[in-house]
Coordinates of C-alpha atoms in Angstrom, one line a residue:
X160 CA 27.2 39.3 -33.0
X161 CA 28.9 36.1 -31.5
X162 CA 27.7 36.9 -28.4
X163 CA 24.0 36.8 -29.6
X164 CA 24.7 33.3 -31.1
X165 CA 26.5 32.1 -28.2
X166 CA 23.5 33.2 -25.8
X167 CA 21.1 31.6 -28.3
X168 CA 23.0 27.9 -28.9
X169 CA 23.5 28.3 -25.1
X170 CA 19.4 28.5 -24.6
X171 CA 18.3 26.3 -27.6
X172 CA 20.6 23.5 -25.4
X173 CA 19.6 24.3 -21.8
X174 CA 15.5 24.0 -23.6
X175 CA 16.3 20.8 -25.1
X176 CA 18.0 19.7 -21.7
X177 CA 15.1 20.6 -19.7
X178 CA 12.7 18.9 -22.2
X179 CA 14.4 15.8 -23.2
X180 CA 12.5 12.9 -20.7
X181 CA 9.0 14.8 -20.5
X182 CA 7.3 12.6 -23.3
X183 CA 8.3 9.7 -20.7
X184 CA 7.1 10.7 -18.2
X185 CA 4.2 8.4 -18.2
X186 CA 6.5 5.3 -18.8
X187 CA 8.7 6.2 -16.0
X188 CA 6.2 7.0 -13.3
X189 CA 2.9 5.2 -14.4
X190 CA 0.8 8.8 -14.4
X191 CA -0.2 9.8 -17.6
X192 CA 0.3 13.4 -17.6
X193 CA -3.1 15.6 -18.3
X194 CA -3.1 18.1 -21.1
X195 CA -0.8 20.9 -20.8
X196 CA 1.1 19.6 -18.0
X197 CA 4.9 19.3 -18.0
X198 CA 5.8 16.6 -15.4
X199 CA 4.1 14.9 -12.5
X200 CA 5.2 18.0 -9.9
X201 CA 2.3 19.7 -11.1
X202 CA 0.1 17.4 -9.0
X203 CA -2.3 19.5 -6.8
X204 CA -3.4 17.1 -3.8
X205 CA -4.8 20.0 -2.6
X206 CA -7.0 21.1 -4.2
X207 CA -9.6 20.5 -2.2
X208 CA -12.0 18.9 -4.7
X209 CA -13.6 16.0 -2.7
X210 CA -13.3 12.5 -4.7
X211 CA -15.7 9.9 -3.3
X212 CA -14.9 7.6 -6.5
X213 CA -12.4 6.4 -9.2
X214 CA -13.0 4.9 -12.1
X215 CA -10.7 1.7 -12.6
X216 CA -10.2 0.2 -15.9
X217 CA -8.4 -3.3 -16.0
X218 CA -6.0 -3.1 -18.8
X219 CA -5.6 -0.5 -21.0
X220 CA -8.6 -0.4 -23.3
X221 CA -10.5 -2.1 -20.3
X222 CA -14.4 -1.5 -19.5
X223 CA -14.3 1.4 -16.4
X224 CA -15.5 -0.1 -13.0
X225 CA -16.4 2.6 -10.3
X226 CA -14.3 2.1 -7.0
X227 CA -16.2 4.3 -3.9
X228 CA -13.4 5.3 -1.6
X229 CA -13.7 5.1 2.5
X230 CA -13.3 8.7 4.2
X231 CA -9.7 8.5 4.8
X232 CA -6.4 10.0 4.4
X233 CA -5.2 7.3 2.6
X234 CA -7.9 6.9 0.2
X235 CA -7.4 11.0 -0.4
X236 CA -4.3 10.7 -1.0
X237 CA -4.3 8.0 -3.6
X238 CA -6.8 10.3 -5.1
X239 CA -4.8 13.0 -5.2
X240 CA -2.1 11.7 -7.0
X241 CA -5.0 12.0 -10.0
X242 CA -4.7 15.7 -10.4
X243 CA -2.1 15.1 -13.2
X244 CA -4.1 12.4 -15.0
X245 CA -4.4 8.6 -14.8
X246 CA -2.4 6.6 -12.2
X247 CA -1.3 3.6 -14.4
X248 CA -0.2 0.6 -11.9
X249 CA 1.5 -2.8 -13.4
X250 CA 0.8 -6.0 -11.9
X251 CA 4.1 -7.7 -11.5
X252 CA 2.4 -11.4 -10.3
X253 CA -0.9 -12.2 -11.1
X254 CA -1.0 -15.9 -10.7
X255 CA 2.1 -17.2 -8.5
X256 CA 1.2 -16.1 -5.1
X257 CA -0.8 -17.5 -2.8
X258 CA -4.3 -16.4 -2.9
X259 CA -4.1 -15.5 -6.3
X260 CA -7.2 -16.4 -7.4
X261 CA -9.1 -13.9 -5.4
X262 CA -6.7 -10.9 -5.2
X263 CA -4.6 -9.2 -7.0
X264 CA -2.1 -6.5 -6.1
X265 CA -0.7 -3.1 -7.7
X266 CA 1.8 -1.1 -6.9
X267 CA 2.9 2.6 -6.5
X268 CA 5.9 4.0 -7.0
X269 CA 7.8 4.1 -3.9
X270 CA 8.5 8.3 -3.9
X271 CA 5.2 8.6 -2.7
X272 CA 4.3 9.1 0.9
X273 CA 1.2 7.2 1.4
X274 CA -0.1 8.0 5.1
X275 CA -2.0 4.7 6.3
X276 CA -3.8 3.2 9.2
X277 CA -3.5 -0.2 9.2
X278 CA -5.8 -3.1 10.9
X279 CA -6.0 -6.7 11.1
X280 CA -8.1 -8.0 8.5
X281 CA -9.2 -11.5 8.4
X282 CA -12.1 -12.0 6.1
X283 CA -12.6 -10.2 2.5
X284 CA -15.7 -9.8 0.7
X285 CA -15.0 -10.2 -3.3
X286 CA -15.0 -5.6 -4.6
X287 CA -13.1 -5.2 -1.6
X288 CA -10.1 -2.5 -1.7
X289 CA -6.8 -2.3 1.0
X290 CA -3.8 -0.5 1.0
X291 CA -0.8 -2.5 2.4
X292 CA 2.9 -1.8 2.8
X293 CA 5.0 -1.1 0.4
X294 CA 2.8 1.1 -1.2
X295 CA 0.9 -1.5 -2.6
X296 CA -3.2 -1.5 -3.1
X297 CA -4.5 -4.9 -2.5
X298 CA -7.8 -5.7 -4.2
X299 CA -10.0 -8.9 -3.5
X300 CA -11.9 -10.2 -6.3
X301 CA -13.7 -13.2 -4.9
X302 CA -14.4 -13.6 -1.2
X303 CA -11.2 -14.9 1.0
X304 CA -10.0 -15.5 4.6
X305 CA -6.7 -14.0 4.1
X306 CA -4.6 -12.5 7.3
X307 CA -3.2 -9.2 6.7
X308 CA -2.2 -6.3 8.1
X309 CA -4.3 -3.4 5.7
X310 CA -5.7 -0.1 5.8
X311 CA -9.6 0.0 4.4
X312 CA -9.3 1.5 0.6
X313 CA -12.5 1.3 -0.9
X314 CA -14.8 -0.9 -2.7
X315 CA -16.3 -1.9 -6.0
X316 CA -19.8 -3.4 -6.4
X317 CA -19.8 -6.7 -7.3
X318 CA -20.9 -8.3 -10.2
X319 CA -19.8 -11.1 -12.5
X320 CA -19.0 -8.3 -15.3
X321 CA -16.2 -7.2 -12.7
X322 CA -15.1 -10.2 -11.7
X323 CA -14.3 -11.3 -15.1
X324 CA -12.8 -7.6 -15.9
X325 CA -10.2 -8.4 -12.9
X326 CA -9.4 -12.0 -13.8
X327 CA -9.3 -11.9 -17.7
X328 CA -7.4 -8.8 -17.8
X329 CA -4.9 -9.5 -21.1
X330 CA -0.9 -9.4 -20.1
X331 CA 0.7 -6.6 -21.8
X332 CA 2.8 -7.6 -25.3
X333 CA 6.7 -7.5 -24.9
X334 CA 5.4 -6.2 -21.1
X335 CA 5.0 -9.8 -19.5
X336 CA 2.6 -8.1 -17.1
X337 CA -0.8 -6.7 -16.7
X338 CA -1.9 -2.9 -16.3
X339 CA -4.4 -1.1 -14.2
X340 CA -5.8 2.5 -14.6
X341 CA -6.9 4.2 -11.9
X342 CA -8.8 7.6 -12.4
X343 CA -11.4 10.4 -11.9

C-alpha cells in the first residue's frame, strides 16, 4: 500500500515538473503555441507544405497585411518556424535609430538557425522585406538609400493603409515596446 502511494506522489510531481513553464511558452519564445501542442519542439519545418505568403499583423489586434516571400531558404525557413502557430517578434527601438522613419526591425530568438545569403543592398523600395544578422528581419516602410548587408525576404504591397499600420503601431502597456505577428 505505501508503495502505490509513493509511486503515485512520485508521478503526480514528475507531471507537474514537466508541465510547469508550458502555458509560457509563448512569453518566453514569442510563438504562440497552436492547439494541442505542448512546446515549440513540435515545429515541423518539414513538412513540406509550400508557403508563398504570411500574413503580418502590426500589434496585436492589428489589421493582417499579406507579405509574399522570395523562393529562398531563408524565407522557408522563417516560414517554417509557423508550424506551431504565430511567430510574435517585439520591436525593441522603433524611433532612435537612424533610418527610423522608414524601417523598422524585429527580431528572432537567437536558438534559431536561420540559413542566409546575404548581398549588398543600396536602395529600398517602401513593402520591402530583408533578413540581416543577428537574426533580425529588416522591413522598409517608406523608400530609402540605406547600405546594408541583407538577404531578400519578401515584400508587402504598398499602400498608405500599410504604411500607417507599420508606423502607428501602439507600444505595448507595461511592455515599452511594440509587437509584430507574423503568420500563415
Amino acid at each position: 500500500m505505501k508503495s502505490k502511494i509513493l509511486l503515485t506522489v512520485t508521478l503526480a510531481l514528475a507531471l507537474t515538473a514537466l508541465t510547469s513553464g508550458c502555458g509560457r511558452n509563448k512569453e518566453i519564445t514569442g510563438i504562440e503555441p497552436a492547439e494541442n501542442t505542448v512546446s515549440e519542439n513540435t515545429v515541423n519545418m518539414d513538412s513540406g507544405e509550400e508557403i508563398n505568403e504570411l500574413n503580418v499583423s502590426f500589434g496585436d489586434d492589428g489589421t493582417p497585411f499579406t507579405m509574399h516571400l522570395y523562393d529562398n531558404d531563408t524565407a522557408k525557413t522563417i516560414a517554417g518556424f509557423l508550424g506551431a502557430g504565430n511567430l510574435r517578434l517585439p520591436i525593441y527601438h522603433y524611433d532612435d535609430y537612424e533610418n527610423w522613419e522608414v524601417m523598422q526591425y524585429y527580431d528572432i530568438p537567437a536558438r534559431y538557425e536561420i540559413p542566409h545569403n546575404t548581398e549588398t543592398v543600396t536602395s529600398e523600395k517602401a513593402g520591402e522585406v530583408y533578413f540581416a544578422e543577428p537574426n533580425r528581419i529588416v522591413l522598409f516602410y517608406g523608400d530609402a538609400e540605406v547600405e546594408g548587408e541583407f538577404t531578400r525576404l519578401g515584400y508587402f504591397d504598398y499602400s498608405e493603409e500599410f504604411a500607417a499600420a507599420v508606423a502607428d503601431n501602439p507600444v505595448l502597456e507595461d511592455w515599452g515596446n511594440k509587437i509584430v505577428v507574423i503568420s500563415k
